[in-house]
Each structure stands twice: as C-alpha cells, then as structure tokens.
Amino acid sequence: MPDADDIDALARSAAHGDPAALDALLLAVRPEALRLCARFLPNREDAEEACQDTLLALANGITRFEGRSSFRTWLHRLAANRARSTYRTLRRRCRLEAGGLPLPDRPDPRRTSVVAGTRLDLLDAFDAVRPDLAEVVALRDVLGLSYPEIAELLDVPVGTVKSRLHLARHQVRQRLGADAG
C-alpha cells in the first residue's frame, strides 16, 4: 500500500482530472475505506455497501478535494458520512420491508454482539442530534481524528470543534441514556 505522501500525490493528480491516478487512488484506499466504515457498521455486508458508497462519493467528488486537509482526513469525513447515510437507508428499507409492523428499538442481544448493538445505538443517537454535531463526534470519537485535523477539515476554529464536541457528547449521552431506560 502506498504511503501517505503517495496517496496525497495521487489525490492531487486525480483532483486535476487524471483518470489513471483516480483508479490507482481508489484501489489504494479501498481497504482503509472499508476499515473506517466497519467502525460504524457491525455487519460486514453493510460496511461493504458503505465502502462502495464512499468510493463512489470519492470518485464523484475528487475534483472538490482542495488539499486544505490531508487526503486521509478528507477520506475519514467521506467514510463517516457515507456509513451514517448507509445506516439510515438500511433502517428505512427494513421499516418498509416490515410492512408497517413496529421494529424492535434495541438489537436482540441473543443475535447481536454487545459491540454491534452499541454501534447501532450510537448511530441512532447521531441521528437525534444536529448533523454538524454528529459529524464532529463521529470524526473524533469513532474515527479518532485530532482537534486540529477536524478543524482543518471543517474549516472552523479548534475552539468551535471543542464546543461542538462537548454539546454533541452531551446530547448523545442523553439519547443513549433515554434509550437504556
């Protein structure tokens, strides 16, 4: 796998319209995109679907990559957003297939690991907070980006990242606490 400098160079070339660089970039980052999506989605097939959506978003949006942040950081944002979007789509699809019958709010512990159930609860909690707050907490607490990386990626001051993160964590904790009761 190419190192970060090689990936950044491929991203810059792809952003300037080089189709060979885009193909090489997609191939190089696919394992990382899948790993990032799997941090959100406990089911391998769901993570694969989110990964494909991430790569498609990357291919369609690469010309908007400005290099303000590292490509890796930009990929993290794409993967987080696509994984959350995939989860919402899967949940809607499941509701439609249930034919109006209510879905269980909590995963069945006999059929779902604790980690998987926790991730699903977290994704539901993310949907209950403003998108800008959910994005910050996902980038920091799920994907592990630093405050400066998030600030650079979102083009906001570090203090804004910290305040959004504080508010998001408070709201997510409230949501998770309400679901537990």
mmCIF file with all atom_site columns, C-alpha atoms in Angstrom:
data_model
loop_
_atom_site.group_PDB
_atom_site.id
_atom_site.type_symbol
_atom_site.label_atom_id
_atom_site.label_alt_id
_atom_site.label_comp_id
_atom_site.label_asym_id
_atom_site.label_entity_id
_atom_site.label_seq_id
_atom_site.pdbx_PDB_ins_code
_atom_site.Cartn_x
_atom_site.Cartn_y
_atom_site.Cartn_z
_atom_site.occupancy
_atom_site.B_iso_or_equiv
_atom_site.pdbx_formal_charge
_atom_site.auth_seq_id
_atom_site.auth_comp_id
_atom_site.auth_asym_id
_atom_site.auth_atom_id
_atom_site.pdbx_PDB_model_num
ATOM 1   C CA . MET A 1 1   ? 0.000   0.000   0.000   1.00 0.00 ? 1   MET A CA 1
ATOM 2   C CA . PRO A 1 2   ? 1.349   3.434   -0.889  1.00 0.00 ? 2   PRO A CA 1
ATOM 3   C CA . ASP A 1 3   ? 2.384   5.747   1.936   1.00 0.00 ? 3   ASP A CA 1
ATOM 4   C CA . ALA A 1 4   ? 0.517   8.948   2.856   1.00 0.00 ? 4   ALA A CA 1
ATOM 5   C CA . ASP A 1 5   ? 2.652   11.147  0.583   1.00 0.00 ? 5   ASP A CA 1
ATOM 6   C CA . ASP A 1 6   ? 1.968   8.847   -2.395  1.00 0.00 ? 6   ASP A CA 1
ATOM 7   C CA . ILE A 1 7   ? -1.758  8.856   -1.593  1.00 0.00 ? 7   ILE A CA 1
ATOM 8   C CA . ASP A 1 8   ? -1.777  12.672  -1.349  1.00 0.00 ? 8   ASP A CA 1
ATOM 9   C CA . ALA A 1 9   ? 0.043   12.897  -4.706  1.00 0.00 ? 9   ALA A CA 1
ATOM 10  C CA . LEU A 1 10  ? -2.477  10.515  -6.315  1.00 0.00 ? 10  LEU A CA 1
ATOM 11  C CA . ALA A 1 11  ? -5.334  12.554  -4.838  1.00 0.00 ? 11  ALA A CA 1
ATOM 12  C CA . ARG A 1 12  ? -3.918  15.815  -6.220  1.00 0.00 ? 12  ARG A CA 1
ATOM 13  C CA . SER A 1 13  ? -3.463  14.253  -9.669  1.00 0.00 ? 13  SER A CA 1
ATOM 14  C CA . ALA A 1 14  ? -6.950  12.751  -9.593  1.00 0.00 ? 14  ALA A CA 1
ATOM 15  C CA . ALA A 1 15  ? -8.402  16.100  -8.483  1.00 0.00 ? 15  ALA A CA 1
ATOM 16  C CA . HIS A 1 16  ? -6.834  17.646  -11.579 1.00 0.00 ? 16  HIS A CA 1
ATOM 17  C CA . GLY A 1 17  ? -8.564  15.121  -13.843 1.00 0.00 ? 17  GLY A CA 1
ATOM 18  C CA . ASP A 1 18  ? -6.039  12.272  -14.206 1.00 0.00 ? 18  ASP A CA 1
ATOM 19  C CA . PRO A 1 19  ? -8.196  9.128   -14.628 1.00 0.00 ? 19  PRO A CA 1
ATOM 20  C CA . ALA A 1 20  ? -5.262  6.737   -14.077 1.00 0.00 ? 20  ALA A CA 1
ATOM 21  C CA . ALA A 1 21  ? -4.470  8.471   -10.774 1.00 0.00 ? 21  ALA A CA 1
ATOM 22  C CA . LEU A 1 22  ? -8.113  8.173   -9.732  1.00 0.00 ? 22  LEU A CA 1
ATOM 23  C CA . ASP A 1 23  ? -8.125  4.430   -10.499 1.00 0.00 ? 23  ASP A CA 1
ATOM 24  C CA . ALA A 1 24  ? -4.903  3.939   -8.530  1.00 0.00 ? 24  ALA A CA 1
ATOM 25  C CA . LEU A 1 25  ? -6.239  6.054   -5.673  1.00 0.00 ? 25  LEU A CA 1
ATOM 26  C CA . LEU A 1 26  ? -9.493  4.087   -5.427  1.00 0.00 ? 26  LEU A CA 1
ATOM 27  C CA . LEU A 1 27  ? -7.588  0.816   -5.401  1.00 0.00 ? 27  LEU A CA 1
ATOM 28  C CA . ALA A 1 28  ? -5.123  2.077   -2.785  1.00 0.00 ? 28  ALA A CA 1
ATOM 29  C CA . VAL A 1 29  ? -7.673  3.487   -0.343  1.00 0.00 ? 29  VAL A CA 1
ATOM 30  C CA . ARG A 1 30  ? -10.356 0.790   -0.572  1.00 0.00 ? 30  ARG A CA 1
ATOM 31  C CA . PRO A 1 31  ? -9.008  -1.233  2.402   1.00 0.00 ? 31  PRO A CA 1
ATOM 32  C CA . GLU A 1 32  ? -8.857  1.918   4.559   1.00 0.00 ? 32  GLU A CA 1
ATOM 33  C CA . ALA A 1 33  ? -12.360 2.985   3.486   1.00 0.00 ? 33  ALA A CA 1
ATOM 34  C CA . LEU A 1 34  ? -13.720 -0.456  4.385   1.00 0.00 ? 34  LEU A CA 1
ATOM 35  C CA . ARG A 1 35  ? -11.990 -0.375  7.771   1.00 0.00 ? 35  ARG A CA 1
ATOM 36  C CA . LEU A 1 36  ? -13.432 3.075   8.513   1.00 0.00 ? 36  LEU A CA 1
ATOM 37  C CA . CYS A 1 37  ? -16.957 2.043   7.513   1.00 0.00 ? 37  CYS A CA 1
ATOM 38  C CA . ALA A 1 38  ? -16.688 -1.107  9.610   1.00 0.00 ? 38  ALA A CA 1
ATOM 39  C CA . ARG A 1 39  ? -16.031 1.069   12.675  1.00 0.00 ? 39  ARG A CA 1
ATOM 40  C CA . PHE A 1 40  ? -19.600 2.318   12.283  1.00 0.00 ? 40  PHE A CA 1
ATOM 41  C CA . LEU A 1 41  ? -21.450 -0.645  10.819  1.00 0.00 ? 41  LEU A CA 1
ATOM 42  C CA . PRO A 1 42  ? -21.172 -4.011  12.608  1.00 0.00 ? 42  PRO A CA 1
ATOM 43  C CA . ASN A 1 43  ? -22.347 -6.141  9.692   1.00 0.00 ? 43  ASN A CA 1
ATOM 44  C CA . ARG A 1 44  ? -19.661 -6.866  7.065   1.00 0.00 ? 44  ARG A CA 1
ATOM 45  C CA . GLU A 1 45  ? -22.088 -6.552  4.133   1.00 0.00 ? 45  GLU A CA 1
ATOM 46  C CA . ASP A 1 46  ? -23.351 -3.200  5.418   1.00 0.00 ? 46  ASP A CA 1
ATOM 47  C CA . ALA A 1 47  ? -19.777 -1.952  5.812   1.00 0.00 ? 47  ALA A CA 1
ATOM 48  C CA . GLU A 1 48  ? -19.037 -3.131  2.249   1.00 0.00 ? 48  GLU A CA 1
ATOM 49  C CA . GLU A 1 49  ? -22.068 -1.189  0.979   1.00 0.00 ? 49  GLU A CA 1
ATOM 50  C CA . ALA A 1 50  ? -20.942 1.942   2.818   1.00 0.00 ? 50  ALA A CA 1
ATOM 51  C CA . CYS A 1 51  ? -17.417 1.450   1.488   1.00 0.00 ? 51  CYS A CA 1
ATOM 52  C CA . GLN A 1 52  ? -18.718 1.305   -2.089  1.00 0.00 ? 52  GLN A CA 1
ATOM 53  C CA . ASP A 1 53  ? -20.741 4.468   -1.448  1.00 0.00 ? 53  ASP A CA 1
ATOM 54  C CA . THR A 1 54  ? -17.620 6.109   -0.008  1.00 0.00 ? 54  THR A CA 1
ATOM 55  C CA . LEU A 1 55  ? -15.539 5.206   -3.062  1.00 0.00 ? 55  LEU A CA 1
ATOM 56  C CA . LEU A 1 56  ? -18.291 6.422   -5.393  1.00 0.00 ? 56  LEU A CA 1
ATOM 57  C CA . ALA A 1 57  ? -18.519 9.707   -3.459  1.00 0.00 ? 57  ALA A CA 1
ATOM 58  C CA . LEU A 1 58  ? -14.730 9.972   -3.644  1.00 0.00 ? 58  LEU A CA 1
ATOM 59  C CA . ALA A 1 59  ? -14.717 9.406   -7.408  1.00 0.00 ? 59  ALA A CA 1
ATOM 60  C CA . ASN A 1 60  ? -17.572 11.867  -7.982  1.00 0.00 ? 60  ASN A CA 1
ATOM 61  C CA . GLY A 1 61  ? -16.194 14.499  -5.624  1.00 0.00 ? 61  GLY A CA 1
ATOM 62  C CA . ILE A 1 62  ? -12.437 14.270  -6.105  1.00 0.00 ? 62  ILE A CA 1
ATOM 63  C CA . THR A 1 63  ? -12.376 17.494  -8.126  1.00 0.00 ? 63  THR A CA 1
ATOM 64  C CA . ARG A 1 64  ? -13.647 19.264  -4.979  1.00 0.00 ? 64  ARG A CA 1
ATOM 65  C CA . PHE A 1 65  ? -10.698 17.999  -2.938  1.00 0.00 ? 65  PHE A CA 1
ATOM 66  C CA . GLU A 1 66  ? -8.767  21.202  -2.362  1.00 0.00 ? 66  GLU A CA 1
ATOM 67  C CA . GLY A 1 67  ? -5.934  19.840  -0.263  1.00 0.00 ? 67  GLY A CA 1
ATOM 68  C CA . ARG A 1 68  ? -6.787  22.079  2.733   1.00 0.00 ? 68  ARG A CA 1
ATOM 69  C CA . SER A 1 69  ? -6.631  18.928  4.832   1.00 0.00 ? 69  SER A CA 1
ATOM 70  C CA . SER A 1 70  ? -4.732  15.748  4.156   1.00 0.00 ? 70  SER A CA 1
ATOM 71  C CA . PHE A 1 71  ? -6.444  13.340  1.803   1.00 0.00 ? 71  PHE A CA 1
ATOM 72  C CA . ARG A 1 72  ? -6.625  10.813  4.659   1.00 0.00 ? 72  ARG A CA 1
ATOM 73  C CA . THR A 1 73  ? -8.629  13.273  6.755   1.00 0.00 ? 73  THR A CA 1
ATOM 74  C CA . TRP A 1 74  ? -10.945 14.000  3.808   1.00 0.00 ? 74  TRP A CA 1
ATOM 75  C CA . LEU A 1 75  ? -11.436 10.244  3.322   1.00 0.00 ? 75  LEU A CA 1
ATOM 76  C CA . HIS A 1 76  ? -12.356 9.896   7.007   1.00 0.00 ? 76  HIS A CA 1
ATOM 77  C CA . ARG A 1 77  ? -15.066 12.502  6.588   1.00 0.00 ? 77  ARG A CA 1
ATOM 78  C CA . LEU A 1 78  ? -16.440 10.835  3.460   1.00 0.00 ? 78  LEU A CA 1
ATOM 79  C CA . ALA A 1 79  ? -16.466 7.412   5.125   1.00 0.00 ? 79  ALA A CA 1
ATOM 80  C CA . ALA A 1 80  ? -18.162 8.700   8.286   1.00 0.00 ? 80  ALA A CA 1
ATOM 81  C CA . ASN A 1 81  ? -20.867 10.464  6.322   1.00 0.00 ? 81  ASN A CA 1
ATOM 82  C CA . ARG A 1 82  ? -21.447 7.566   3.930   1.00 0.00 ? 82  ARG A CA 1
ATOM 83  C CA . ALA A 1 83  ? -21.559 4.997   6.763   1.00 0.00 ? 83  ALA A CA 1
ATOM 84  C CA . ARG A 1 84  ? -24.157 7.071   8.616   1.00 0.00 ? 84  ARG A CA 1
ATOM 85  C CA . SER A 1 85  ? -26.129 7.542   5.398   1.00 0.00 ? 85  SER A CA 1
ATOM 86  C CA . THR A 1 86  ? -25.970 3.814   4.630   1.00 0.00 ? 86  THR A CA 1
ATOM 87  C CA . TYR A 1 87  ? -27.268 3.053   8.109   1.00 0.00 ? 87  TYR A CA 1
ATOM 88  C CA . ARG A 1 88  ? -30.223 5.414   7.644   1.00 0.00 ? 88  ARG A CA 1
ATOM 89  C CA . THR A 1 89  ? -31.004 3.846   4.252   1.00 0.00 ? 89  THR A CA 1
ATOM 90  C CA . LEU A 1 90  ? -30.838 0.318   5.675   1.00 0.00 ? 90  LEU A CA 1
ATOM 91  C CA . ARG A 1 91  ? -33.080 1.290   8.571   1.00 0.00 ? 91  ARG A CA 1
ATOM 92  C CA . ARG A 1 92  ? -35.668 2.822   6.203   1.00 0.00 ? 92  ARG A CA 1
ATOM 93  C CA . ARG A 1 93  ? -35.510 -0.259  3.972   1.00 0.00 ? 93  ARG A CA 1
ATOM 94  C CA . CYS A 1 94  ? -36.032 -2.508  6.978   1.00 0.00 ? 94  CYS A CA 1
ATOM 95  C CA . ARG A 1 95  ? -39.059 -0.465  8.060   1.00 0.00 ? 95  ARG A CA 1
ATOM 96  C CA . LEU A 1 96  ? -40.582 -0.722  4.592   1.00 0.00 ? 96  LEU A CA 1
ATOM 97  C CA . GLU A 1 97  ? -39.966 -4.464  4.457   1.00 0.00 ? 97  GLU A CA 1
ATOM 98  C CA . ALA A 1 98  ? -41.619 -4.852  7.864   1.00 0.00 ? 98  ALA A CA 1
ATOM 99  C CA . GLY A 1 99  ? -44.850 -3.741  6.229   1.00 0.00 ? 99  GLY A CA 1
ATOM 100 C CA . GLY A 1 100 ? -45.772 -1.237  8.890   1.00 0.00 ? 100 GLY A CA 1
ATOM 101 C CA . LEU A 1 101 ? -45.068 -3.566  11.800  1.00 0.00 ? 101 LEU A CA 1
ATOM 102 C CA . PRO A 1 102 ? -43.023 -1.864  14.527  1.00 0.00 ? 102 PRO A CA 1
ATOM 103 C CA . LEU A 1 103 ? -39.329 -2.670  14.570  1.00 0.00 ? 103 LEU A CA 1
ATOM 104 C CA . PRO A 1 104 ? -37.565 -3.502  17.798  1.00 0.00 ? 104 PRO A CA 1
ATOM 105 C CA . ASP A 1 105 ? -35.819 -0.397  19.110  1.00 0.00 ? 105 ASP A CA 1
ATOM 106 C CA . ARG A 1 106 ? -32.922 -2.350  20.531  1.00 0.00 ? 106 ARG A CA 1
ATOM 107 C CA . PRO A 1 107 ? -30.951 -5.152  18.873  1.00 0.00 ? 107 PRO A CA 1
ATOM 108 C CA . ASP A 1 108 ? -31.756 -8.633  20.141  1.00 0.00 ? 108 ASP A CA 1
ATOM 109 C CA . PRO A 1 109 ? -28.818 -9.462  22.487  1.00 0.00 ? 109 PRO A CA 1
ATOM 110 C CA . ARG A 1 110 ? -29.113 -13.160 21.597  1.00 0.00 ? 110 ARG A CA 1
ATOM 111 C CA . ARG A 1 111 ? -28.412 -12.358 17.948  1.00 0.00 ? 111 ARG A CA 1
ATOM 112 C CA . THR A 1 112 ? -26.257 -9.227  18.170  1.00 0.00 ? 112 THR A CA 1
ATOM 113 C CA . SER A 1 113 ? -22.908 -8.724  19.841  1.00 0.00 ? 113 SER A CA 1
ATOM 114 C CA . VAL A 1 114 ? -22.607 -6.066  22.534  1.00 0.00 ? 114 VAL A CA 1
ATOM 115 C CA . VAL A 1 115 ? -20.242 -4.094  20.296  1.00 0.00 ? 115 VAL A CA 1
ATOM 116 C CA . ALA A 1 116 ? -22.645 -4.276  17.340  1.00 0.00 ? 116 ALA A CA 1
ATOM 117 C CA . GLY A 1 117 ? -25.593 -3.217  19.492  1.00 0.00 ? 117 GLY A CA 1
ATOM 118 C CA . THR A 1 118 ? -23.608 -0.322  20.910  1.00 0.00 ? 118 THR A CA 1
ATOM 119 C CA . ARG A 1 119 ? -22.666 0.875   17.427  1.00 0.00 ? 119 ARG A CA 1
ATOM 120 C CA . LEU A 1 120 ? -26.286 0.715   16.270  1.00 0.00 ? 120 LEU A CA 1
ATOM 121 C CA . ASP A 1 121 ? -27.389 2.652   19.356  1.00 0.00 ? 121 ASP A CA 1
ATOM 122 C CA . LEU A 1 122 ? -24.691 5.229   18.635  1.00 0.00 ? 122 LEU A CA 1
ATOM 123 C CA . LEU A 1 123 ? -25.796 5.614   15.011  1.00 0.00 ? 123 LEU A CA 1
ATOM 124 C CA . ASP A 1 124 ? -29.383 6.131   16.186  1.00 0.00 ? 124 ASP A CA 1
ATOM 125 C CA . ALA A 1 125 ? -28.150 8.713   18.689  1.00 0.00 ? 125 ALA A CA 1
ATOM 126 C CA . PHE A 1 126 ? -26.223 10.518  15.931  1.00 0.00 ? 126 PHE A CA 1
ATOM 127 C CA . ASP A 1 127 ? -29.479 10.878  14.008  1.00 0.00 ? 127 ASP A CA 1
ATOM 128 C CA . ALA A 1 128 ? -31.045 12.576  17.041  1.00 0.00 ? 128 ALA A CA 1
ATOM 129 C CA . VAL A 1 129 ? -28.525 15.459  17.084  1.00 0.00 ? 129 VAL A CA 1
ATOM 130 C CA . ARG A 1 130 ? -27.814 18.188  14.552  1.00 0.00 ? 130 ARG A CA 1
ATOM 131 C CA . PRO A 1 131 ? -25.723 16.956  11.598  1.00 0.00 ? 131 PRO A CA 1
ATOM 132 C CA . ASP A 1 132 ? -22.820 19.325  12.367  1.00 0.00 ? 132 ASP A CA 1
ATOM 133 C CA . LEU A 1 133 ? -22.657 17.959  15.920  1.00 0.00 ? 133 LEU A CA 1
ATOM 134 C CA . ALA A 1 134 ? -22.969 14.336  14.818  1.00 0.00 ? 134 ALA A CA 1
ATOM 135 C CA . GLU A 1 135 ? -20.173 14.814  12.306  1.00 0.00 ? 135 GLU A CA 1
ATOM 136 C CA . VAL A 1 136 ? -17.757 16.226  14.895  1.00 0.00 ? 136 VAL A CA 1
ATOM 137 C CA . VAL A 1 137 ? -18.394 13.445  17.415  1.00 0.00 ? 137 VAL A CA 1
ATOM 138 C CA . ALA A 1 138 ? -18.120 10.792  14.691  1.00 0.00 ? 138 ALA A CA 1
ATOM 139 C CA . LEU A 1 139 ? -14.815 12.186  13.442  1.00 0.00 ? 139 LEU A CA 1
ATOM 140 C CA . ARG A 1 140 ? -13.360 12.497  16.948  1.00 0.00 ? 140 ARG A CA 1
ATOM 141 C CA . ASP A 1 141 ? -14.802 9.616   18.954  1.00 0.00 ? 141 ASP A CA 1
ATOM 142 C CA . VAL A 1 142 ? -15.363 6.965   16.287  1.00 0.00 ? 142 VAL A CA 1
ATOM 143 C CA . LEU A 1 143 ? -12.591 7.701   13.780  1.00 0.00 ? 143 LEU A CA 1
ATOM 144 C CA . GLY A 1 144 ? -10.083 9.255   16.168  1.00 0.00 ? 144 GLY A CA 1
ATOM 145 C CA . LEU A 1 145 ? -9.179  12.435  14.305  1.00 0.00 ? 145 LEU A CA 1
ATOM 146 C CA . SER A 1 146 ? -7.401  15.134  16.294  1.00 0.00 ? 146 SER A CA 1
ATOM 147 C CA . TYR A 1 147 ? -8.977  18.502  17.084  1.00 0.00 ? 147 TYR A CA 1
ATOM 148 C CA . PRO A 1 148 ? -6.701  20.306  14.592  1.00 0.00 ? 148 PRO A CA 1
ATOM 149 C CA . GLU A 1 149 ? -7.499  17.751  11.850  1.00 0.00 ? 149 GLU A CA 1
ATOM 150 C CA . ILE A 1 150 ? -11.231 18.202  12.390  1.00 0.00 ? 150 ILE A CA 1
ATOM 151 C CA . ALA A 1 151 ? -10.896 21.991  12.497  1.00 0.00 ? 151 ALA A CA 1
ATOM 152 C CA . GLU A 1 152 ? -8.942  21.989  9.256   1.00 0.00 ? 152 GLU A CA 1
ATOM 153 C CA . LEU A 1 153 ? -11.365 19.597  7.576   1.00 0.00 ? 153 LEU A CA 1
ATOM 154 C CA . LEU A 1 154 ? -14.472 21.536  8.606   1.00 0.00 ? 154 LEU A CA 1
ATOM 155 C CA . ASP A 1 155 ? -12.795 24.926  8.157   1.00 0.00 ? 155 ASP A CA 1
ATOM 156 C CA . VAL A 1 156 ? -13.684 26.072  11.677  1.00 0.00 ? 156 VAL A CA 1
ATOM 157 C CA . PRO A 1 157 ? -11.525 27.099  14.647  1.00 0.00 ? 157 PRO A CA 1
ATOM 158 C CA . VAL A 1 158 ? -10.360 24.405  17.090  1.00 0.00 ? 158 VAL A CA 1
ATOM 159 C CA . GLY A 1 159 ? -12.473 26.077  19.778  1.00 0.00 ? 159 GLY A CA 1
ATOM 160 C CA . THR A 1 160 ? -15.580 25.541  17.648  1.00 0.00 ? 160 THR A CA 1
ATOM 161 C CA . VAL A 1 161 ? -14.688 21.879  17.267  1.00 0.00 ? 161 VAL A CA 1
ATOM 162 C CA . LYS A 1 162 ? -14.317 21.551  21.037  1.00 0.00 ? 162 LYS A CA 1
ATOM 163 C CA . SER A 1 163 ? -17.601 23.300  21.786  1.00 0.00 ? 163 SER A CA 1
ATOM 164 C CA . ARG A 1 164 ? -19.486 21.265  19.164  1.00 0.00 ? 164 ARG A CA 1
ATOM 165 C CA . LEU A 1 165 ? -17.937 18.092  20.522  1.00 0.00 ? 165 LEU A CA 1
ATOM 166 C CA . HIS A 1 166 ? -18.918 18.981  24.082  1.00 0.00 ? 166 HIS A CA 1
ATOM 167 C CA . LEU A 1 167 ? -22.515 19.686  23.054  1.00 0.00 ? 167 LEU A CA 1
ATOM 168 C CA . ALA A 1 168 ? -22.685 16.600  20.822  1.00 0.00 ? 168 ALA A CA 1
ATOM 169 C CA . ARG A 1 169 ? -21.364 14.288  23.528  1.00 0.00 ? 169 ARG A CA 1
ATOM 170 C CA . HIS A 1 170 ? -23.887 15.699  25.995  1.00 0.00 ? 170 HIS A CA 1
ATOM 171 C CA . GLN A 1 171 ? -26.775 15.168  23.563  1.00 0.00 ? 171 GLN A CA 1
ATOM 172 C CA . VAL A 1 172 ? -25.597 11.687  22.530  1.00 0.00 ? 172 VAL A CA 1
ATOM 173 C CA . ARG A 1 173 ? -25.221 10.669  26.202  1.00 0.00 ? 173 ARG A CA 1
ATOM 174 C CA . GLN A 1 174 ? -28.750 11.923  26.880  1.00 0.00 ? 174 GLN A CA 1
ATOM 175 C CA . ARG A 1 175 ? -30.082 9.952   23.923  1.00 0.00 ? 175 ARG A CA 1
ATOM 176 C CA . LEU A 1 176 ? -28.229 6.792   24.910  1.00 0.00 ? 176 LEU A CA 1
ATOM 177 C CA . GLY A 1 177 ? -29.413 7.190   28.498  1.00 0.00 ? 177 GLY A CA 1
ATOM 178 C CA . ALA A 1 178 ? -33.014 7.647   27.354  1.00 0.00 ? 178 ALA A CA 1
ATOM 179 C CA . ASP A 1 179 ? -32.789 4.509   25.207  1.00 0.00 ? 179 ASP A CA 1
ATOM 180 C CA . ALA A 1 180 ? -31.445 2.470   28.127  1.00 0.00 ? 180 ALA A CA 1
ATOM 181 C CA . GLY A 1 181 ? -34.446 3.289   30.333  1.00 0.00 ? 181 GLY A CA 1
#
